[in-house]
Every structure is written in C-alpha cells, then in structure tokens.
Amino acid sequence: MRRLTGRILLPLALLVAWVLLNDTLSFGQVLLGALFAMLISLAIRRLRPLAAQPRRLHLLFGLIWHVLMDVIRSNIAVAGVILGATKRQPNVGFIRIPLDMRDPHGLAMLAVILTATPGTVWTDLSPDTNELTLHVLDLKDEAGWVRLIKDRYERPLMEIFE
Amino acid sequence: MNGAELSPWIALPAAALLVLGGLLGLLGALGLLRLSDFYARIHAPTLANTLGAGCVLIASILVSSAIAERPVVHEVLITLCVILSSPVTAMLLMRAAVYRDR
C-alpha cells in the first residue's frame, strides 16, 4: 500500500497539472495527460531513484490548514514590524533547533514551509548533528519558536514521511 | 458577458482582494526601504509572494469564473510555482550572506 501511494502521487500530480494547464476535462486531453504523466514519472525514477514514501496523507490537510493560518498570522506580524520600523528596528537573530526528522522529502517540505512563511528563513542544516539554523525577523520567545516548529510542523511531517 | 457587466457580488470582493494584494506588495517594498540590514530585509518581500499572491489568485479565480460562467482555476498553477520556487531563492541568498559574513 505504502509503495503504491508513493508511485501514484507523482503521475497524479502531473495529470492534474496537465488538465489545469489545458483548462479542460475533455477525454482526449485527459488521456494525453495520463500518457505524459506516466512517461515523465518513469523518466524521473531514473533521475532520482530515492522515492518519497508518504503515508497517512489525511494528516496533510491539517498541516496545510495550519500553514495557511500561520502564513496569514505572520503576514500581519511582519507588516506590523515594517510599519513600526521607523521607531523600532526588529530584533533579528538566528535560532538553532535540533531536528529528529531525517527523511530528505520531509526536510524539503519543512524548508519550503518555513521559508515561505514571512518572518522566517531556513538558513542551514548541519549534516552531522541534524541541527537546523533558522533566521527569524523579530526574535522574542526562542523556546516558543522551537516548540511551534517541532510540534506543529515537524511531528506531522515525520508521521507522513517516516 | 464582459467585465463591465460583472455582478457586484463578484466585482466588490475581487476589487477588495486586489487592493489588499497590492497593499501587501507595497508593504513588502517599503520593508526593503525601512529595515536596516540584509538579514531583516530578506523577510519583507515574502509578504507579496504569500498572502499578496494569494489575494490576487482568489480575485482572478472569481472574475474569470464569473466571465466564463464555469469554474476557472488554472491560475492555481502560477501560485504553486511561486510558492515552490521563491523559498529556493531566499535560501540561496541567505546562505550567500552567511558565507560572506563568516
């Protein structure tokens, strides 16, 4: 089951992208899209043999919802920092967070989530200690950031990818 | 049906979303001006390509779906590509800055 979801997700995503690009659900386009999706997926497997093995995909919905809410919240926070910058420059800083996740696909997702959220940029992941260096725009509560990232993002990603 | 005949139930929210998206883009640019150094400035443009892009996306879906009189959602792909590619640039810039200052 796990191998099957891993294999079917990429062709499915490519097919959805094809249908969206063509903006039609006609039989011919879906068939052509399915053909391309299969051929590209076969070619990709040669290029990147390490396949993601996601499972418990229902957890993804909760994660996406959390990320959406956090993106809106941090947009407001960063907007506030910019508007207040003439009076007070933000307290920028790096924080180090020890990660438990090792799966490269999960880590890639975490990197995209953290960097796409305003106010935080993924800076470095040490390969030997698995410690993440994160840059934060307005650093106030360091332990709070660590807790947020570990509980809200890392745990669901580990359940999905590991 | 063209844009001039758009019902206010579509036109008003779409206009509000476009204004909000534009304001977020402006705020991002203002951040580049007001914040003091590279490490603070790198965070400002994210406003435009997250919530700003999202607002423009929803406005576009609303208006084009209303004009075509069927759901039109292929703009989602643009936003998806922006979301997937902009963190890569941000990380590269950040690492280059850290390397320079080391």
mmCIF file of C-alpha atoms in Angstrom:
data_model
loop_
_atom_site.group_PDB
_atom_site.id
_atom_site.type_symbol
_atom_site.label_atom_id
_atom_site.label_comp_id
_atom_site.label_asym_id
_atom_site.label_seq_id
_atom_site.Cartn_x
_atom_site.Cartn_y
_atom_site.Cartn_z
ATOM 1 C CA MET A 1 0.000 0.000 0.000
ATOM 2 C CA ARG A 2 2.770 2.348 1.004
ATOM 3 C CA ARG A 3 4.750 1.673 -2.178
ATOM 4 C CA LEU A 4 1.634 2.161 -4.256
ATOM 5 C CA THR A 5 0.776 5.634 -2.886
ATOM 6 C CA GLY A 6 4.422 6.622 -3.375
ATOM 7 C CA ARG A 7 4.257 5.597 -7.018
ATOM 8 C CA ILE A 8 0.867 7.004 -7.886
ATOM 9 C CA LEU A 9 1.233 10.500 -6.396
ATOM 10 C CA LEU A 10 3.668 11.950 -8.949
ATOM 11 C CA PRO A 11 1.770 10.809 -12.079
ATOM 12 C CA LEU A 12 -1.459 12.003 -10.445
ATOM 13 C CA ALA A 13 0.002 15.442 -9.694
ATOM 14 C CA LEU A 14 1.342 15.708 -13.260
ATOM 15 C CA LEU A 15 -2.046 14.743 -14.685
ATOM 16 C CA VAL A 16 -3.782 17.379 -12.551
ATOM 17 C CA ALA A 17 -1.228 19.968 -13.719
ATOM 18 C CA TRP A 18 -1.833 18.983 -17.372
ATOM 19 C CA VAL A 19 -5.601 19.232 -17.024
ATOM 20 C CA LEU A 20 -5.272 22.610 -15.254
ATOM 21 C CA LEU A 21 -2.873 23.961 -17.887
ATOM 22 C CA ASN A 22 -5.236 22.996 -20.689
ATOM 23 C CA ASP A 23 -8.244 24.188 -18.694
ATOM 24 C CA THR A 24 -10.431 21.367 -20.000
ATOM 25 C CA LEU A 25 -11.702 17.963 -18.883
ATOM 26 C CA SER A 26 -12.205 16.552 -22.396
ATOM 27 C CA PHE A 27 -11.494 12.839 -22.805
ATOM 28 C CA GLY A 28 -8.665 13.341 -25.310
ATOM 29 C CA GLN A 29 -6.734 15.787 -23.113
ATOM 30 C CA VAL A 30 -7.112 13.608 -20.015
ATOM 31 C CA LEU A 31 -5.845 10.600 -21.986
ATOM 32 C CA LEU A 32 -2.884 12.569 -23.380
ATOM 33 C CA GLY A 33 -2.150 13.950 -19.919
ATOM 34 C CA ALA A 34 -2.232 10.452 -18.391
ATOM 35 C CA LEU A 35 0.202 9.231 -21.054
ATOM 36 C CA PHE A 36 2.626 12.112 -20.421
ATOM 37 C CA ALA A 37 2.270 11.712 -16.644
ATOM 38 C CA MET A 38 3.258 8.041 -16.874
ATOM 39 C CA LEU A 39 6.194 8.637 -19.223
ATOM 40 C CA ILE A 40 7.568 11.542 -17.161
ATOM 41 C CA SER A 41 7.213 9.561 -13.924
ATOM 42 C CA LEU A 42 9.180 6.688 -15.456
ATOM 43 C CA ALA A 43 11.914 9.085 -16.600
ATOM 44 C CA ILE A 44 12.037 10.780 -13.177
ATOM 45 C CA ARG A 45 12.564 7.450 -11.444
ATOM 46 C CA ARG A 46 15.820 7.085 -13.374
ATOM 47 C CA LEU A 47 16.905 10.618 -12.439
ATOM 48 C CA ARG A 48 16.006 10.345 -8.760
ATOM 49 C CA PRO A 49 15.834 6.749 -7.584
ATOM 50 C CA LEU A 50 15.162 7.770 -3.955
ATOM 51 C CA ALA A 51 11.355 7.815 -3.970
ATOM 52 C CA ALA A 52 9.287 9.525 -1.297
ATOM 53 C CA GLN A 53 7.124 7.088 0.656
ATOM 54 C CA PRO A 54 4.359 9.268 2.060
ATOM 55 C CA ARG A 55 1.565 7.701 4.075
ATOM 56 C CA ARG A 56 -1.260 8.864 6.359
ATOM 57 C CA LEU A 57 -1.998 11.504 3.730
ATOM 58 C CA HIS A 58 -5.058 12.762 5.654
ATOM 59 C CA LEU A 59 -2.591 14.442 8.035
ATOM 60 C CA LEU A 60 -1.570 16.650 5.122
ATOM 61 C CA PHE A 61 -4.897 18.507 5.222
ATOM 62 C CA GLY A 62 -4.437 19.525 8.854
ATOM 63 C CA LEU A 63 -0.865 20.571 8.117
ATOM 64 C CA ILE A 64 -1.875 22.679 5.099
ATOM 65 C CA TRP A 65 -4.578 24.373 7.179
ATOM 66 C CA HIS A 66 -2.091 25.171 9.967
ATOM 67 C CA VAL A 67 0.401 26.538 7.450
ATOM 68 C CA LEU A 68 -2.276 28.734 5.824
ATOM 69 C CA MET A 69 -3.315 30.164 9.195
ATOM 70 C CA ASP A 70 0.329 30.741 10.196
ATOM 71 C CA VAL A 71 1.079 32.443 6.871
ATOM 72 C CA ILE A 72 -1.800 34.885 7.402
ATOM 73 C CA ARG A 73 -0.798 35.489 11.020
ATOM 74 C CA SER A 74 2.864 36.094 10.203
ATOM 75 C CA ASN A 75 1.922 38.355 7.263
ATOM 76 C CA ILE A 76 0.164 40.573 9.790
ATOM 77 C CA ALA A 77 3.112 40.348 12.202
ATOM 78 C CA VAL A 78 5.712 41.223 9.549
ATOM 79 C CA ALA A 79 3.532 44.051 8.210
ATOM 80 C CA GLY A 80 3.434 45.417 11.766
ATOM 81 C CA VAL A 81 7.214 45.200 12.072
ATOM 82 C CA ILE A 82 7.702 47.062 8.763
ATOM 83 C CA LEU A 83 5.235 49.807 9.685
ATOM 84 C CA GLY A 84 6.872 50.224 13.087
ATOM 85 C CA ALA A 85 10.423 50.140 11.724
ATOM 86 C CA THR A 86 10.970 53.901 11.902
ATOM 87 C CA LYS A 87 10.518 53.750 15.679
ATOM 88 C CA ARG A 88 11.997 50.336 16.442
ATOM 89 C CA GLN A 89 14.183 48.085 14.306
ATOM 90 C CA PRO A 90 13.239 44.406 14.713
ATOM 91 C CA ASN A 91 15.370 42.135 16.821
ATOM 92 C CA VAL A 92 16.764 39.833 14.104
ATOM 93 C CA GLY A 93 18.551 36.662 15.064
ATOM 94 C CA PHE A 94 19.364 33.056 14.375
ATOM 95 C CA ILE A 95 17.938 30.196 16.393
ATOM 96 C CA ARG A 96 19.158 26.611 16.418
ATOM 97 C CA ILE A 97 16.651 23.813 16.512
ATOM 98 C CA PRO A 98 17.646 20.156 16.895
ATOM 99 C CA LEU A 99 15.546 18.147 14.420
ATOM 100 C CA ASP A 100 14.583 14.489 14.738
ATOM 101 C CA MET A 101 13.422 14.131 11.148
ATOM 102 C CA ARG A 102 15.898 12.545 8.714
ATOM 103 C CA ASP A 103 13.793 11.908 5.608
ATOM 104 C CA PRO A 104 15.000 14.283 2.841
ATOM 105 C CA HIS A 105 11.496 14.808 1.441
ATOM 106 C CA GLY A 106 10.089 15.749 4.832
ATOM 107 C CA LEU A 107 13.019 18.111 5.394
ATOM 108 C CA ALA A 108 12.443 19.691 1.987
ATOM 109 C CA MET A 109 8.780 20.264 2.872
ATOM 110 C CA LEU A 110 9.799 21.792 6.202
ATOM 111 C CA ALA A 111 12.284 24.085 4.422
ATOM 112 C CA VAL A 112 9.628 25.304 1.991
ATOM 113 C CA ILE A 113 7.047 25.816 4.769
ATOM 114 C CA LEU A 114 9.447 27.771 6.988
ATOM 115 C CA THR A 115 10.875 29.923 4.203
ATOM 116 C CA ALA A 116 7.517 30.636 2.575
ATOM 117 C CA THR A 117 6.164 31.851 5.918
ATOM 118 C CA PRO A 118 7.043 35.542 6.312
ATOM 119 C CA GLY A 119 9.440 36.236 9.137
ATOM 120 C CA THR A 120 11.483 33.036 8.994
ATOM 121 C CA VAL A 121 14.132 31.835 6.519
ATOM 122 C CA TRP A 122 15.744 28.408 6.623
ATOM 123 C CA THR A 123 19.496 29.007 6.708
ATOM 124 C CA ASP A 124 21.367 25.777 7.287
ATOM 125 C CA LEU A 125 21.007 22.158 8.353
ATOM 126 C CA SER A 126 24.104 20.633 9.856
ATOM 127 C CA PRO A 127 24.562 17.181 8.298
ATOM 128 C CA ASP A 128 26.136 15.514 11.350
ATOM 129 C CA THR A 129 24.051 16.845 14.243
ATOM 130 C CA ASN A 130 20.846 17.396 12.222
ATOM 131 C CA GLU A 131 20.547 20.842 13.766
ATOM 132 C CA LEU A 132 18.590 23.476 11.854
ATOM 133 C CA THR A 133 19.700 27.121 11.815
ATOM 134 C CA LEU A 134 16.716 29.367 11.264
ATOM 135 C CA HIS A 135 16.750 33.115 10.762
ATOM 136 C CA VAL A 136 13.901 34.984 12.469
ATOM 137 C CA LEU A 137 12.919 38.581 11.749
ATOM 138 C CA ASP A 138 11.593 39.526 15.162
ATOM 139 C CA LEU A 139 13.019 37.211 17.769
ATOM 140 C CA LYS A 140 11.301 37.421 21.140
ATOM 141 C CA ASP A 141 10.485 33.984 22.504
ATOM 142 C CA GLU A 142 13.091 31.489 21.315
ATOM 143 C CA ALA A 143 11.644 28.473 23.132
ATOM 144 C CA GLY A 144 8.234 29.286 21.663
ATOM 145 C CA TRP A 145 9.637 29.101 18.120
ATOM 146 C CA VAL A 146 11.315 25.764 18.817
ATOM 147 C CA ARG A 147 8.084 24.360 20.253
ATOM 148 C CA LEU A 148 6.000 25.697 17.361
ATOM 149 C CA ILE A 149 8.237 24.199 14.678
ATOM 150 C CA LYS A 150 8.702 20.850 16.383
ATOM 151 C CA ASP A 151 5.059 20.260 17.372
ATOM 152 C CA ARG A 152 3.184 21.975 14.570
ATOM 153 C CA TYR A 153 5.333 21.124 11.551
ATOM 154 C CA GLU A 154 7.955 18.510 12.292
ATOM 155 C CA ARG A 155 5.729 15.966 14.017
ATOM 156 C CA PRO A 156 3.079 15.710 11.265
ATOM 157 C CA LEU A 157 5.785 15.678 8.577
ATOM 158 C CA MET A 158 7.546 12.821 10.361
ATOM 159 C CA GLU A 159 4.291 10.887 10.582
ATOM 160 C CA ILE A 160 3.744 11.384 6.861
ATOM 161 C CA PHE A 161 7.238 10.735 5.520
ATOM 162 C CA GLU A 162 8.910 8.379 8.017
ATOM 163 C CA MET B 1 -20.575 38.624 -20.767
ATOM 164 C CA ASN B 2 -17.681 41.026 -20.317
ATOM 165 C CA GLY B 3 -16.098 42.744 -17.329
ATOM 166 C CA ALA B 4 -18.453 45.725 -17.448
ATOM 167 C CA GLU B 5 -21.479 43.546 -16.693
ATOM 168 C CA LEU B 6 -19.863 41.761 -13.767
ATOM 169 C CA SER B 7 -22.282 41.434 -10.861
ATOM 170 C CA PRO B 8 -21.308 43.482 -7.787
ATOM 171 C CA TRP B 9 -21.247 40.277 -5.725
ATOM 172 C CA ILE B 10 -18.181 39.248 -7.721
ATOM 173 C CA ALA B 11 -16.715 42.662 -8.553
ATOM 174 C CA LEU B 12 -16.640 44.044 -4.998
ATOM 175 C CA PRO B 13 -14.789 41.161 -3.285
ATOM 176 C CA ALA B 14 -12.435 40.867 -6.264
ATOM 177 C CA ALA B 15 -11.633 44.586 -6.103
ATOM 178 C CA ALA B 16 -11.095 44.406 -2.336
ATOM 179 C CA LEU B 17 -8.755 41.426 -2.738
ATOM 180 C CA LEU B 18 -6.754 43.184 -5.472
ATOM 181 C CA VAL B 19 -6.360 46.288 -3.309
ATOM 182 C CA LEU B 20 -5.275 44.151 -0.343
ATOM 183 C CA GLY B 21 -2.807 42.205 -2.518
ATOM 184 C CA GLY B 22 -1.410 45.451 -3.903
ATOM 185 C CA LEU B 23 -1.045 46.912 -0.406
ATOM 186 C CA LEU B 24 0.867 43.825 0.718
ATOM 187 C CA GLY B 25 3.201 44.188 -2.276
ATOM 188 C CA LEU B 26 3.714 47.853 -1.382
ATOM 189 C CA LEU B 27 4.405 46.963 2.258
ATOM 190 C CA GLY B 28 6.996 44.412 1.133
ATOM 191 C CA ALA B 29 8.743 47.080 -0.939
ATOM 192 C CA LEU B 30 8.502 49.557 1.943
ATOM 193 C CA GLY B 31 10.173 46.968 4.159
ATOM 194 C CA LEU B 32 13.185 46.894 1.833
ATOM 195 C CA LEU B 33 13.480 50.643 2.327
ATOM 196 C CA ARG B 34 12.866 50.843 6.049
ATOM 197 C CA LEU B 35 14.608 47.827 7.518
ATOM 198 C CA SER B 36 18.255 48.378 8.291
ATOM 199 C CA ASP B 37 20.273 45.410 7.018
ATOM 200 C CA PHE B 38 20.187 42.455 4.642
ATOM 201 C CA TYR B 39 19.075 39.911 7.239
ATOM 202 C CA ALA B 40 15.992 41.943 8.129
ATOM 203 C CA ARG B 41 15.246 42.949 4.539
ATOM 204 C CA ILE B 42 15.132 39.394 3.221
ATOM 205 C CA HIS B 43 11.858 38.878 5.118
ATOM 206 C CA ALA B 44 9.963 41.824 3.637
ATOM 207 C CA PRO B 45 9.189 40.640 0.066
ATOM 208 C CA THR B 46 7.665 37.396 1.412
ATOM 209 C CA LEU B 47 4.524 39.425 2.130
ATOM 210 C CA ALA B 48 3.940 39.915 -1.585
ATOM 211 C CA ASN B 49 4.520 36.345 -2.653
ATOM 212 C CA THR B 50 2.450 34.657 0.055
ATOM 213 C CA LEU B 51 -0.708 36.472 1.089
ATOM 214 C CA GLY B 52 -0.335 39.089 -1.667
ATOM 215 C CA ALA B 53 -0.162 36.449 -4.398
ATOM 216 C CA GLY B 54 -2.997 34.547 -2.688
ATOM 217 C CA CYS B 55 -5.281 37.606 -2.786
ATOM 218 C CA VAL B 56 -4.594 38.204 -6.488
ATOM 219 C CA LEU B 57 -5.147 34.495 -7.158
ATOM 220 C CA ILE B 58 -8.579 34.423 -5.499
ATOM 221 C CA ALA B 59 -9.584 37.646 -7.272
ATOM 222 C CA SER B 60 -8.518 36.171 -10.605
ATOM 223 C CA ILE B 61 -10.447 32.933 -9.983
ATOM 224 C CA LEU B 62 -13.580 34.900 -9.005
ATOM 225 C CA VAL B 63 -13.534 37.192 -12.035
ATOM 226 C CA SER B 64 -12.543 34.664 -14.699
ATOM 227 C CA SER B 65 -15.005 32.065 -13.383
ATOM 228 C CA ALA B 66 -17.794 34.649 -13.461
ATOM 229 C CA ILE B 67 -16.927 35.753 -17.002
ATOM 230 C CA ALA B 68 -16.554 32.206 -18.356
ATOM 231 C CA GLU B 69 -19.627 31.082 -16.342
ATOM 232 C CA ARG B 70 -17.809 27.912 -15.201
ATOM 233 C CA PRO B 71 -15.066 27.275 -12.616
ATOM 234 C CA VAL B 72 -11.711 28.512 -13.951
ATOM 235 C CA VAL B 73 -8.876 27.536 -11.614
ATOM 236 C CA HIS B 74 -5.769 27.109 -13.760
ATOM 237 C CA GLU B 75 -4.194 30.195 -12.120
ATOM 238 C CA VAL B 76 -3.524 27.950 -9.108
ATOM 239 C CA LEU B 77 -0.512 26.575 -11.004
ATOM 240 C CA ILE B 78 1.155 30.008 -11.095
ATOM 241 C CA THR B 79 0.782 30.441 -7.340
ATOM 242 C CA LEU B 80 2.004 26.899 -6.750
ATOM 243 C CA CYS B 81 5.151 27.552 -8.814
ATOM 244 C CA VAL B 82 5.778 30.831 -6.970
ATOM 245 C CA ILE B 83 5.389 29.117 -3.593
ATOM 246 C CA LEU B 84 7.693 26.256 -4.585
ATOM 247 C CA SER B 85 10.414 28.370 -6.200
ATOM 248 C CA SER B 86 10.669 31.506 -4.046
ATOM 249 C CA PRO B 87 11.980 29.680 -0.930
ATOM 250 C CA VAL B 88 14.847 28.307 -3.041
ATOM 251 C CA THR B 89 15.945 31.839 -3.959
ATOM 252 C CA ALA B 90 15.531 33.043 -0.375
ATOM 253 C CA MET B 91 17.641 30.184 0.957
ATOM 254 C CA LEU B 92 20.380 30.749 -1.644
ATOM 255 C CA LEU B 93 20.536 34.481 -0.805
ATOM 256 C CA MET B 94 20.580 33.737 2.913
ATOM 257 C CA ARG B 95 23.387 31.197 2.628
ATOM 258 C CA ALA B 96 25.400 33.530 0.409
ATOM 259 C CA ALA B 97 25.046 36.298 3.018
ATOM 260 C CA VAL B 98 26.035 33.992 5.883
ATOM 261 C CA TYR B 99 29.052 32.798 3.889
ATOM 262 C CA ARG B 100 30.100 36.388 3.113
ATOM 263 C CA ASP B 101 29.861 37.500 6.757
ATOM 264 C CA ARG B 102 31.644 34.489 8.183
#
